[in-house]
Coordinates of C-alpha atoms in Angstrom, one line a residue:
M370 CA 131.5 -42.2 156.1
Q371 CA 129.7 -40.1 158.7
A372 CA 125.7 -39.9 159.1
H373 CA 125.5 -36.5 158.2
E374 CA 127.3 -37.3 154.8
F375 CA 124.6 -40.3 154.0
L376 CA 121.8 -38.4 153.0
D377 CA 123.6 -36.0 150.6
Q378 CA 125.5 -39.0 149.1
H379 CA 122.3 -41.1 148.4
R380 CA 119.5 -38.4 148.0
H381 CA 119.4 -39.4 144.4
L382 CA 118.3 -42.8 145.3
D383 CA 114.7 -43.6 145.6
P384 CA 113.3 -44.5 149.1
E385 CA 114.0 -48.5 148.6
A386 CA 117.5 -48.1 147.4
R387 CA 118.2 -45.4 149.9
V388 CA 117.0 -48.0 152.6
A389 CA 118.8 -50.7 151.5
A390 CA 121.9 -48.6 151.2
L391 CA 121.4 -47.5 154.9
K392 CA 121.3 -51.4 155.9
S393 CA 124.5 -51.8 154.3
A394 CA 126.0 -49.3 155.7
L395 CA 124.6 -50.3 159.8
N396 CA 126.0 -53.8 158.8
Q397 CA 130.0 -52.6 158.6
L398 CA 129.3 -50.1 161.4
V399 CA 128.8 -53.8 163.2
S400 CA 132.9 -54.0 163.6
Q401 CA 133.3 -50.2 163.9
P402 CA 133.1 -49.4 167.9
E403 CA 134.3 -45.9 167.3
A404 CA 131.5 -44.9 164.9
D405 CA 128.8 -42.2 166.1
H406 CA 125.9 -45.0 166.5
L407 CA 123.4 -42.4 168.0
A408 CA 123.8 -40.3 165.0
W409 CA 123.0 -43.2 162.7
A410 CA 119.9 -43.7 164.3
D411 CA 118.8 -40.3 164.1
L412 CA 119.4 -40.6 160.5
A413 CA 117.0 -44.1 160.3
E414 CA 114.4 -42.4 162.0
T415 CA 114.4 -39.6 159.6
L416 CA 114.0 -42.3 157.0
D417 CA 111.2 -43.8 159.2
Q418 CA 113.1 -47.2 159.9
H419 CA 112.6 -47.6 163.4
A420 CA 113.7 -51.1 163.7
L421 CA 117.5 -50.1 162.1
A422 CA 117.3 -46.9 164.6
F423 CA 116.6 -49.3 167.6
R424 CA 119.5 -51.6 166.0
A425 CA 121.9 -48.6 166.0
V426 CA 120.9 -47.7 169.8
Q427 CA 122.0 -51.2 170.9
L428 CA 125.3 -50.6 169.1
A429 CA 125.7 -47.9 171.2
V430 CA 125.2 -49.2 173.9
R431 CA 127.5 -52.0 173.4
D432 CA 130.6 -49.4 172.1
Q433 CA 129.5 -47.3 175.0
P434 CA 127.8 -48.9 177.9
H435 CA 128.3 -45.7 180.4
N436 CA 127.1 -43.2 177.7
P437 CA 123.8 -41.9 179.7
A438 CA 121.8 -40.6 176.0
A439 CA 122.8 -43.9 174.7
L440 CA 121.2 -45.8 178.1
K441 CA 118.4 -43.6 178.3
R442 CA 117.4 -43.7 175.0
L443 CA 117.2 -47.8 174.4
G444 CA 115.3 -47.7 178.1
I445 CA 112.5 -45.7 176.2
L446 CA 112.3 -47.6 172.9
L447 CA 112.3 -50.6 174.9
L448 CA 109.6 -48.9 177.0
E449 CA 107.4 -48.2 173.8
R450 CA 108.2 -52.1 172.6
G451 CA 106.2 -53.1 175.8
N452 CA 109.8 -54.4 177.6
S453 CA 109.3 -52.5 181.1
E454 CA 112.0 -54.8 182.5
R455 CA 114.9 -53.9 180.4
A456 CA 113.7 -50.6 179.9
A457 CA 113.9 -50.0 183.5
L458 CA 117.7 -51.6 183.7
H459 CA 118.7 -49.3 181.3
L460 CA 116.9 -46.4 182.6
E461 CA 118.4 -46.8 186.1
A462 CA 121.7 -47.2 184.4
A463 CA 121.6 -44.1 182.7
L464 CA 120.3 -42.5 185.9
K465 CA 123.8 -43.3 187.4
H466 CA 125.3 -41.2 185.1
S467 CA 123.4 -38.7 185.0
P468 CA 121.5 -38.0 188.0
E469 CA 120.2 -34.5 187.3
D470 CA 118.1 -35.6 184.0
T471 CA 114.6 -34.6 185.2
E472 CA 113.1 -36.3 181.9
L473 CA 114.6 -39.5 183.1
I474 CA 113.8 -39.1 186.6
E475 CA 109.8 -38.6 185.6
T476 CA 110.2 -41.4 183.4
L477 CA 111.4 -43.7 186.0
A478 CA 109.1 -42.5 188.3
S479 CA 106.0 -43.2 186.2
L480 CA 107.2 -46.6 185.4
Y481 CA 107.8 -47.4 188.9
A482 CA 104.1 -46.3 189.9
E483 CA 102.6 -48.1 186.8
H484 CA 103.9 -51.6 188.4
G485 CA 103.4 -51.0 191.7
Q486 CA 107.1 -50.7 193.0
D487 CA 106.5 -48.3 195.7
Q488 CA 109.9 -48.8 197.6
A489 CA 111.7 -47.9 194.1
L490 CA 109.4 -44.9 193.8
Q491 CA 110.0 -43.5 196.9
D492 CA 114.2 -44.2 196.8
L493 CA 114.3 -42.3 193.9
R494 CA 112.3 -39.7 195.3
A495 CA 114.3 -39.3 198.2
E496 CA 117.8 -39.3 196.0
T497 CA 116.2 -36.3 193.9
E498 CA 115.3 -34.4 196.7
A499 CA 118.7 -34.8 198.4
R500 CA 119.8 -33.3 195.1
G501 CA 117.5 -30.1 195.4
L502 CA 115.5 -31.2 192.3
T503 CA 112.1 -30.3 193.0
L504 CA 109.6 -32.6 190.5
S505 CA 106.1 -33.8 190.6
W506 CA 105.7 -37.3 191.3
P507 CA 103.3 -39.8 190.7
G508 CA 100.6 -40.2 193.7
Q509 CA 100.4 -36.9 194.8
A510 CA 96.7 -35.5 194.5
E511 CA 98.2 -32.1 193.1
S512 CA 100.2 -33.9 190.3
W513 CA 97.3 -35.4 188.9
D514 CA 94.5 -32.7 189.4
L515 CA 93.2 -30.7 187.1
P516 CA 95.0 -27.2 186.8
P517 CA 93.4 -24.0 187.3
E518 CA 91.4 -22.9 184.7
Q519 CA 92.9 -20.4 182.4
A520 CA 92.0 -17.9 179.9
T521 CA 91.5 -19.4 176.2
D522 CA 94.1 -18.1 173.9
D523 CA 94.1 -16.1 170.9
E524 CA 94.2 -19.2 168.4
A525 CA 91.2 -21.2 170.1
P526 CA 89.5 -22.3 166.9
S527 CA 86.1 -22.3 168.0
E528 CA 83.5 -20.5 169.9
A529 CA 82.8 -23.3 171.8
L530 CA 85.3 -22.4 174.0
H531 CA 83.7 -19.7 175.6
D532 CA 80.6 -22.0 175.8
T533 CA 80.8 -23.9 179.0
E534 CA 77.8 -26.2 178.0
R535 CA 78.7 -26.5 174.5
L536 CA 82.2 -27.4 175.8
A537 CA 81.4 -30.5 177.9
S538 CA 79.3 -31.3 174.9
A539 CA 82.0 -31.4 172.6
A540 CA 84.2 -33.0 175.0
I541 CA 81.9 -36.1 175.1
R542 CA 82.1 -36.4 171.5
F543 CA 85.8 -35.9 171.6
W544 CA 86.2 -38.5 174.4
Q545 CA 83.9 -41.1 172.2
A546 CA 85.9 -40.7 168.7
F547 CA 89.7 -40.4 170.3
G548 CA 89.7 -42.4 173.4
G549 CA 92.3 -44.9 174.0
R550 CA 93.7 -46.8 176.9
E551 CA 91.1 -46.7 179.6
D552 CA 93.3 -46.7 182.9
M553 CA 96.3 -44.5 181.6
H554 CA 96.7 -41.5 179.4
A555 CA 99.7 -39.0 179.4
R556 CA 100.3 -34.9 179.7
Q557 CA 103.2 -33.2 177.6
W558 CA 105.7 -31.0 179.2
A559 CA 108.2 -28.7 177.9
S560 CA 111.5 -27.3 179.5
R561 CA 113.1 -24.6 179.1
D562 CA 116.0 -25.7 176.9
G563 CA 113.7 -27.1 174.6
R564 CA 112.9 -30.6 175.7
S565 CA 109.9 -31.8 175.3
G566 CA 108.0 -35.3 176.1
Y567 CA 105.1 -37.0 177.9
T568 CA 104.3 -38.1 181.6
P569 CA 102.4 -41.1 182.1
I570 CA 99.3 -40.5 184.1
P571 CA 98.2 -43.7 185.7
Q572 CA 94.2 -42.3 185.7
P573 CA 91.2 -42.6 183.1
L574 CA 90.9 -39.9 180.5
T575 CA 87.6 -38.2 181.2
P576 CA 85.3 -35.7 179.4
R577 CA 86.2 -33.1 182.3
R578 CA 90.2 -33.6 181.6
I579 CA 89.6 -33.1 178.0
Q580 CA 87.6 -29.7 178.5
S581 CA 91.0 -28.9 180.2
H582 CA 93.1 -30.2 176.8
L583 CA 90.6 -28.3 175.0
A584 CA 90.5 -25.2 176.4
G585 CA 94.7 -25.0 176.5
S586 CA 95.3 -25.7 180.3
E587 CA 96.9 -28.8 179.6
T588 CA 98.0 -31.2 176.4
L589 CA 97.3 -34.7 176.8
G590 CA 98.0 -37.7 174.4
V591 CA 96.4 -41.2 174.5
Y592 CA 97.7 -44.6 174.3
C593 CA 95.9 -46.1 171.2
L594 CA 95.2 -49.3 172.4
R595 CA 91.8 -50.4 174.6
S596 CA 92.2 -53.0 177.4
D597 CA 90.5 -55.5 174.8
G598 CA 93.1 -55.3 172.1
T599 CA 90.9 -52.7 170.1
V600 CA 91.0 -48.8 168.9
N601 CA 88.8 -46.3 168.2
F602 CA 90.6 -44.8 165.4
M603 CA 93.8 -45.0 163.0
A604 CA 96.1 -42.1 162.2
L605 CA 99.0 -41.1 159.9
D606 CA 101.4 -39.0 161.5
L607 CA 103.4 -37.0 159.0
D608 CA 106.5 -34.7 160.3
I609 CA 109.3 -32.7 158.8
T610 CA 112.5 -34.4 159.5
K611 CA 114.9 -32.4 161.8
A612 CA 117.5 -31.9 159.3
S613 CA 114.5 -29.7 157.4
L614 CA 113.2 -28.1 159.8
E615 CA 116.8 -26.8 160.8
E616 CA 117.4 -25.5 157.1
A617 CA 114.1 -24.2 156.7
Q618 CA 114.9 -21.9 160.0
V619 CA 117.5 -20.0 157.9
S620 CA 116.3 -19.8 154.6
V621 CA 112.7 -18.1 154.0
V622 CA 112.5 -20.0 150.5
R623 CA 113.4 -23.2 152.1
A624 CA 110.7 -22.6 154.3
R625 CA 108.2 -21.7 151.5
N626 CA 108.8 -24.6 149.8
L627 CA 108.8 -27.1 152.5
K628 CA 105.3 -25.4 153.7
A629 CA 104.1 -26.0 150.2
S630 CA 105.5 -29.5 150.1
L631 CA 103.7 -30.6 153.4
Q632 CA 100.5 -29.2 152.2
A633 CA 100.8 -31.6 148.8
T634 CA 102.0 -34.8 150.3
T635 CA 99.3 -34.0 153.0
Q636 CA 96.9 -34.0 150.2
K637 CA 98.4 -37.2 148.5
L638 CA 98.2 -39.1 151.7
A639 CA 94.4 -38.3 152.1
E640 CA 94.0 -39.0 148.3
S641 CA 95.4 -42.3 149.0
L642 CA 92.9 -43.1 151.9
N643 CA 89.9 -41.6 150.0
S644 CA 90.9 -44.1 146.8
L645 CA 90.6 -47.2 150.0
G646 CA 87.2 -45.5 151.1
F647 CA 88.2 -43.5 154.0
K648 CA 87.4 -39.7 154.8
P649 CA 90.2 -38.4 157.2
L650 CA 90.2 -35.8 159.5
I651 CA 93.3 -33.5 158.9
E652 CA 94.7 -32.2 161.7
N653 CA 98.0 -29.1 161.9
S654 CA 99.8 -31.0 164.8
G655 CA 100.7 -27.8 166.4
Y656 CA 104.5 -28.5 165.5
K657 CA 105.9 -29.5 162.3
G658 CA 103.5 -31.7 160.6
R659 CA 100.2 -33.0 159.9
H660 CA 98.1 -35.8 161.5
L661 CA 95.2 -37.5 159.7
W662 CA 92.9 -39.4 161.6
V663 CA 90.3 -42.4 160.5
L664 CA 87.4 -42.4 163.0
F665 CA 85.2 -45.6 163.6
V666 CA 81.7 -46.6 164.2
E667 CA 82.5 -49.4 166.7
P668 CA 86.3 -49.9 168.1
V669 CA 87.6 -52.5 165.8
P670 CA 90.7 -55.3 166.7
A671 CA 93.9 -53.4 167.0
E672 CA 95.5 -56.2 165.1
I673 CA 93.5 -55.6 161.7
A674 CA 93.9 -51.7 161.8
H675 CA 97.9 -52.2 162.3
L676 CA 97.7 -54.8 159.3
F677 CA 96.0 -52.3 157.2
G678 CA 98.6 -49.8 158.6
S679 CA 101.7 -51.8 157.3
L680 CA 100.0 -52.2 153.9
L681 CA 99.3 -49.0 153.4
L682 CA 102.6 -47.8 154.4
R683 CA 104.1 -50.5 152.0
R684 CA 101.8 -48.9 148.9
I685 CA 103.1 -45.3 150.3
H686 CA 106.3 -46.2 150.1
H687 CA 106.3 -47.8 146.3
Q688 CA 104.0 -45.0 145.1
H689 CA 106.6 -42.5 146.6
L690 CA 104.3 -40.4 147.9
V691 CA 106.1 -38.9 150.8
P692 CA 109.6 -37.0 149.9
I693 CA 112.9 -37.0 151.7
D694 CA 112.3 -34.0 153.6
F695 CA 109.2 -36.1 155.5
H696 CA 109.0 -39.2 157.5
L697 CA 105.7 -40.7 158.1
E698 CA 104.2 -42.9 161.0
F699 CA 101.0 -45.0 161.2
F700 CA 98.7 -45.3 164.5
P701 CA 98.4 -47.9 166.3
K702 CA 102.2 -49.2 165.8
Q703 CA 101.2 -52.5 167.1
G704 CA 98.5 -54.7 167.2
E705 CA 98.9 -56.2 170.7
L706 CA 100.8 -55.6 173.8
K707 CA 103.5 -58.3 174.1
S708 CA 103.4 -57.5 177.9
K709 CA 100.7 -56.6 180.3
K710 CA 103.0 -54.3 181.6
G711 CA 103.6 -52.5 178.3
L712 CA 101.7 -49.2 177.8
G713 CA 101.4 -49.4 174.3
N714 CA 102.2 -46.4 171.7
L715 CA 101.3 -42.6 172.6
I716 CA 99.6 -40.0 170.1
K717 CA 99.3 -36.5 171.0
L718 CA 94.9 -36.0 171.5
P719 CA 94.1 -33.4 168.4
L720 CA 93.5 -29.6 169.2
G721 CA 95.7 -29.0 172.0
I722 CA 98.6 -26.4 172.5
H723 CA 102.0 -28.1 171.8
Q724 CA 104.1 -27.5 174.7
K725 CA 107.2 -26.8 173.0
S726 CA 106.1 -24.5 170.5
G727 CA 103.0 -22.7 171.9
R728 CA 100.7 -23.2 168.9
R729 CA 97.6 -25.1 168.7
S730 CA 96.7 -28.1 166.6
L731 CA 93.7 -27.3 164.1
F732 CA 91.4 -29.1 161.7
L733 CA 92.0 -28.6 158.3
E734 CA 90.1 -28.3 154.6
P735 CA 91.5 -30.9 152.1
A736 CA 93.2 -27.6 150.5
G737 CA 94.8 -26.4 154.0
E738 CA 92.4 -23.8 155.3
I739 CA 91.8 -23.8 159.1
I740 CA 88.2 -24.8 160.3
K741 CA 87.0 -22.7 163.0
D742 CA 84.1 -24.5 163.9
W743 CA 86.0 -28.0 165.2
D744 CA 83.1 -29.1 167.5
R745 CA 80.6 -29.2 164.4
H746 CA 83.4 -30.6 162.1
L747 CA 84.1 -33.5 164.4
A748 CA 80.3 -34.2 164.8
L749 CA 79.9 -35.0 161.0
A750 CA 83.0 -36.4 160.8
R751 CA 82.4 -39.7 158.9
R752 CA 82.8 -42.6 161.3
H753 CA 84.0 -45.7 159.2
G754 CA 82.3 -49.4 159.9
S755 CA 84.8 -52.6 159.9
E756 CA 83.6 -53.4 156.5
T757 CA 85.4 -50.6 154.9
L758 CA 88.5 -51.6 157.1
Y759 CA 88.2 -55.1 155.5
Q760 CA 87.7 -54.2 152.1
A761 CA 90.6 -51.9 151.9
I762 CA 92.9 -54.4 153.6
E763 CA 91.4 -56.8 150.7
A764 CA 92.5 -54.4 148.2
L765 CA 96.0 -53.6 149.7
K766 CA 96.8 -57.3 149.5
L767 CA 95.7 -57.9 145.9
E768 CA 98.3 -55.0 145.2
A769 CA 100.9 -56.9 146.6
L770 CA 100.2 -60.2 145.5
P771 CA 103.5 -62.1 144.4
E772 CA 104.0 -62.5 140.5
L773 CA 103.5 -65.8 140.1
P774 CA 106.0 -68.5 137.5
E775 CA 104.7 -69.9 134.8
H776 CA 105.4 -73.6 135.6
P777 CA 103.1 -74.8 138.5
D778 CA 106.4 -76.2 140.5
G779 CA 107.7 -73.0 140.6
Q780 CA 110.3 -72.9 138.1
L781 CA 110.4 -70.4 135.5
P782 CA 110.6 -71.2 132.1
Q783 CA 114.1 -71.1 130.3
P784 CA 114.3 -67.9 127.8
A785 CA 114.1 -68.9 123.9
P786 CA 116.7 -68.1 121.8
A787 CA 117.0 -64.5 120.8
A788 CA 114.5 -63.7 117.9
K789 CA 113.2 -60.7 116.3
P790 CA 109.4 -61.4 116.0
K791 CA 107.4 -60.2 113.0
Q792 CA 104.5 -59.2 115.0
P793 CA 104.7 -57.4 118.1
A794 CA 103.9 -60.5 120.9
P795 CA 100.3 -60.0 122.7
A796 CA 100.4 -58.2 126.2
S797 CA 100.7 -60.6 128.6
V798 CA 97.9 -60.3 131.8
Q799 CA 98.7 -61.8 134.6
R800 CA 96.1 -64.7 135.7
Q801 CA 93.7 -63.0 138.5
W802 CA 91.4 -65.4 140.6
T803 CA 87.6 -64.5 141.0
E804 CA 84.9 -66.2 143.0
A805 CA 83.9 -67.6 140.0
D806 CA 87.0 -70.0 139.5
F807 CA 85.7 -72.2 142.5
S808 CA 82.8 -73.1 140.4
L809 CA 84.8 -73.6 136.9
D810 CA 88.2 -75.0 137.8
P811 CA 87.8 -78.7 138.0
E812 CA 89.7 -79.1 140.7
L813 CA 88.7 -76.9 142.8
K814 CA 85.3 -77.3 142.3
H815 CA 85.5 -81.2 142.9
V816 CA 87.5 -81.0 146.2
F817 CA 84.9 -78.4 147.6
G818 CA 82.3 -80.4 146.5
H819 CA 83.4 -83.3 148.5
C820 CA 84.7 -81.7 151.4
A821 CA 82.4 -80.1 153.8
V822 CA 84.8 -79.0 156.0
L823 CA 86.7 -77.0 153.5
R824 CA 83.0 -75.3 152.4
A825 CA 82.5 -74.7 156.1
L826 CA 85.8 -73.0 155.9
K827 CA 85.7 -71.1 153.1
A828 CA 81.8 -69.7 154.1
Q829 CA 83.1 -69.1 157.9
L830 CA 85.6 -66.9 156.2
E831 CA 83.1 -64.8 153.8
T832 CA 81.1 -64.1 156.8
H833 CA 83.5 -63.2 159.6
R834 CA 86.3 -61.7 156.9
Q835 CA 89.2 -63.6 159.4
L836 CA 91.2 -66.8 159.4
N837 CA 92.9 -67.7 162.6
L838 CA 96.2 -69.4 162.5
N839 CA 95.2 -73.0 162.0
E840 CA 92.3 -72.0 159.7
Q841 CA 95.1 -70.7 157.5
L842 CA 97.3 -73.2 157.9
V843 CA 94.6 -75.9 156.7
L844 CA 93.8 -73.9 153.7
I845 CA 97.4 -73.4 152.5
H846 CA 98.3 -77.0 153.1
S847 CA 95.4 -79.0 151.5
L848 CA 94.4 -76.3 148.6
G849 CA 98.1 -75.1 148.3
H850 CA 99.1 -78.5 146.3
L851 CA 96.2 -78.4 143.6
E852 CA 96.9 -77.2 140.3
Q853 CA 95.6 -73.9 140.7
G854 CA 96.2 -73.8 144.7
V855 CA 98.4 -70.5 144.8
L856 CA 96.0 -68.6 143.1
A857 CA 92.9 -69.8 145.0
V858 CA 94.8 -69.9 148.1
N859 CA 96.2 -66.2 147.7
Y860 CA 92.5 -65.1 146.8
L861 CA 91.0 -66.4 150.3
L862 CA 94.1 -65.4 152.3
A863 CA 93.5 -61.9 150.4
R864 CA 89.6 -62.2 151.7
A865 CA 90.9 -62.5 155.5
A866 CA 91.3 -58.9 157.0
N867 CA 93.8 -60.2 159.2
V868 CA 96.1 -62.2 157.0
S869 CA 99.7 -60.7 156.0
P870 CA 100.6 -60.8 152.6
E871 CA 103.9 -62.4 153.4
K872 CA 101.5 -65.3 153.9
F873 CA 100.9 -65.6 150.2
L874 CA 102.0 -68.7 148.5
K875 CA 104.7 -67.6 145.6
S876 CA 104.9 -71.6 144.3
R877 CA 102.2 -74.7 144.4
L878 CA 103.2 -76.8 147.3
K879 CA 105.6 -80.2 147.0
G880 CA 105.3 -82.8 149.8
N881 CA 102.3 -84.3 151.5
P882 CA 99.1 -82.4 152.2
V883 CA 97.9 -81.9 155.5
S884 CA 95.6 -85.1 156.6
C885 CA 92.3 -85.2 157.9
V886 CA 93.1 -86.2 161.4
K887 CA 95.5 -83.1 161.2
I888 CA 92.6 -80.8 160.1
R889 CA 90.4 -82.4 163.0
S890 CA 93.0 -81.1 165.5
R891 CA 93.6 -78.0 164.4
I892 CA 89.9 -76.6 163.8
P893 CA 87.4 -78.9 166.0
H894 CA 85.1 -75.6 166.2
I895 CA 84.4 -76.4 162.2
T896 CA 84.9 -80.3 162.0
S897 CA 82.9 -81.0 164.8
K898 CA 79.7 -79.1 163.1
V899 CA 79.9 -80.5 160.0
G900 CA 81.0 -84.3 160.1
C901 CA 84.5 -84.7 158.7
K902 CA 84.2 -88.6 158.2
C903 CA 84.9 -88.6 154.5
S904 CA 85.8 -92.2 152.7
F905 CA 88.2 -92.5 150.0
A906 CA 87.6 -96.1 148.3
E907 CA 89.7 -94.9 145.4
A908 CA 93.0 -94.4 147.5
P909 CA 92.7 -97.0 150.5
E910 CA 96.2 -97.4 151.2
Q911 CA 97.0 -93.7 151.7
Y912 CA 96.7 -91.7 155.1
P913 CA 93.3 -89.5 154.3
T914 CA 93.6 -85.9 153.2
P915 CA 91.2 -83.5 150.9
T916 CA 93.4 -84.0 147.9
L917 CA 92.5 -87.5 147.9
H918 CA 89.3 -86.7 146.7
L919 CA 90.8 -86.3 143.3
H920 CA 91.1 -89.7 142.8
S921 CA 87.5 -89.7 142.0
L922 CA 87.9 -86.6 139.2
A923 CA 87.1 -88.3 135.8
S924 CA 90.3 -87.6 133.7
T925 CA 88.4 -85.7 131.2
D926 CA 87.4 -83.2 133.5
R927 CA 90.9 -82.1 135.0
P928 CA 92.4 -78.9 133.8
A929 CA 93.9 -78.2 130.7
A930 CA 97.6 -77.6 130.3
A931 CA 97.1 -74.9 128.5
A932 CA 97.3 -71.1 129.5
D933 CA 93.8 -69.3 129.7
N934 CA 92.4 -68.4 126.4
A935 CA 89.1 -66.3 125.3
E936 CA 86.9 -69.5 125.6
Q937 CA 87.9 -70.1 129.3
L938 CA 87.9 -65.9 130.3
A939 CA 84.2 -66.0 128.7
R940 CA 83.1 -68.8 130.8
R941 CA 84.8 -67.4 133.9
Y942 CA 82.7 -63.6 133.0
A943 CA 79.8 -65.8 132.2
T944 CA 79.6 -67.3 135.7
L945 CA 79.9 -64.0 137.4
E946 CA 77.4 -62.4 135.6
R947 CA 75.2 -65.6 136.5
R948 CA 76.2 -65.0 140.3
L949 CA 75.4 -61.4 139.8
K950 CA 72.0 -62.3 139.0
E951 CA 71.4 -64.8 141.5
L952 CA 72.8 -62.1 144.2
E953 CA 70.4 -59.1 142.8
S954 CA 67.5 -61.6 143.2
E955 CA 68.4 -62.6 146.6
Y956 CA 68.8 -58.2 147.3
L957 CA 65.4 -57.9 146.1
T958 CA 63.9 -60.6 147.9
L959 CA 65.6 -59.7 151.3
G960 CA 64.3 -56.1 150.6
R961 CA 60.7 -56.9 150.5
E962 CA 60.9 -58.9 153.9
L963 CA 63.2 -55.8 155.5
A964 CA 60.4 -53.3 154.1
E965 CA 57.5 -55.6 155.2
H966 CA 59.3 -55.7 158.7
L967 CA 59.7 -51.7 159.1
R968 CA 55.9 -51.4 157.7
Q969 CA 55.3 -53.2 161.1
Q970 CA 57.3 -50.6 162.9
P971 CA 55.4 -47.4 164.5
E972 CA 57.6 -45.0 162.7
A973 CA 59.0 -47.4 159.7
V974 CA 62.4 -47.3 161.0
L975 CA 65.1 -49.6 162.1
E976 CA 68.3 -48.3 164.0
L977 CA 71.7 -50.2 163.5
P978 CA 74.9 -49.3 165.0
E979 CA 75.9 -47.5 161.6
G980 CA 72.8 -45.5 160.7
W981 CA 69.1 -46.2 160.0
Y982 CA 67.0 -48.2 157.5
R983 CA 63.9 -46.1 156.5
L984 CA 60.8 -46.9 154.9
Q985 CA 60.0 -43.8 152.6
Q986 CA 56.7 -43.6 150.9
D987 CA 56.2 -41.9 147.8
E988 CA 52.9 -41.9 147.0
E989 CA 52.4 -45.2 145.8
V990 CA 55.6 -46.6 146.0
A991 CA 57.4 -47.6 149.2
T992 CA 61.5 -47.4 149.2
L993 CA 64.0 -48.5 151.6
V994 CA 66.5 -45.6 152.4
W995 CA 69.6 -46.0 154.3
E996 CA 70.8 -42.9 156.4
P997 CA 74.4 -43.4 157.5
R998 CA 75.3 -42.8 161.0
D999 CA 77.4 -39.1 161.4
G1000 CA 77.8 -39.2 157.7
Q1001 CA 79.1 -42.7 157.7

């Protein structure tokens, strides 16, 4: 089967089955050196399976080691993954077989310039000029200087472009919202033969250069990850596939349907983000798709944003929100740069003119109408706090919780002999763990009551919403051995914004739990503060571990083997109700203290990064009012 036949033969399958079929097909291609691996790579990218595309390109280089297209493509993919050294080797090999490929030359030149390989850059320039090719080279002042001012195109979406002062103000706001890597950005180019790409510019992205981007003088892209491993934004990139675009170009009906499908899919993605607490900026990308931007009040760790993206794409995939005519990407594509030499992932900045299509990208209303006053729209766009991101991750992880077996040893019960029941069986409800269960489950309550380290670790999680690897291992290999430990551990891991659902336990752990000595070596920042010196008089011959506290738990207090019943559910509910009242009491107490503090301020206002608390006096009643910043 050829790559172009695959979609026709598997179009009827759901996305998950289609990807499985693609994996199977690629496995068979390993032993077929005559296969068109690059075509299969195109297909994999169309289905948003970039790891499979990378594998197919590797097969192409294996079977055709002198094919410049394969070598170049592998080099660019390696560059995107941060592997600059291997990327350079493949790009140099490609250039030997395709010495007049200007895009390839510019990519290599930028790579040499970034890593300070001056001699290699000089040699490349000399060889290129000897062939009569004229290019812009890194290090040339005229290459990086702002181009001359050009007249604003008719598609300009705002009068701000005609007002120098207003444009300067908008550029600063734009820079704050979409800033990325501090020492590098990129400029888009397009050739006469229809090719397009980006040239890295080893200089900071400045508000002045953004003015040039907004005015249409040049089109810029940004590398998402900042030097400290944080990001200012997240984005969904929805594109029409190459095959569907070609079909639309020869059929008016197909084009009309595709346009309607693009708008419908965009709305579904926006609604999915809305359900998680985000209000995205929607943008027509200027070529063949949509961008949905989520902005933050303060930069957030790229690792956490990337985890959110993985969970969001999983939800979108399971809910079949994206038809086969489109492929979807999430930015940032990586949580960290694996190499200091890597650039990270690049995304085109909004509101620029796409160099290939000549069209300006524009902000859109959810229903698809163009927003002309883009600078005001950007000023009012919601900036989200990190807590919104943490809560969204927790919600998505709870959606991904594995279905647990009935028996604690991980074995499913044998099916009973088939028999027709006289009455319908009651609906089965999957057991959900709640905060109340830490007070109600005898084992968990006893262990947390006696182990100050686990207690402090749980408290730290509630405050910071993150767990490092050692903290995760301590929770998993201590609580994971308890009867209800799987549910408790998964609940806590779901609370940690930086923990992937792949870490969730599927069954109760066997073997030996983690020792207190090992716990002290893994999390000394906690054990040194609370004191880790429990004595286990009931088990003097066994190595110390938190689970030994269960020896002091009376047998009458141990959990019953029966499943949850109405009485147990009622007790859990009552516990949560009591805690809710306690929290409400604490909430009112803190509110009174904050109000008293504000009364002592000149304007009765307290400013925070996310907004302001203000004491509003209505006759004799003073009320705390929260005013979010920028519509948060």
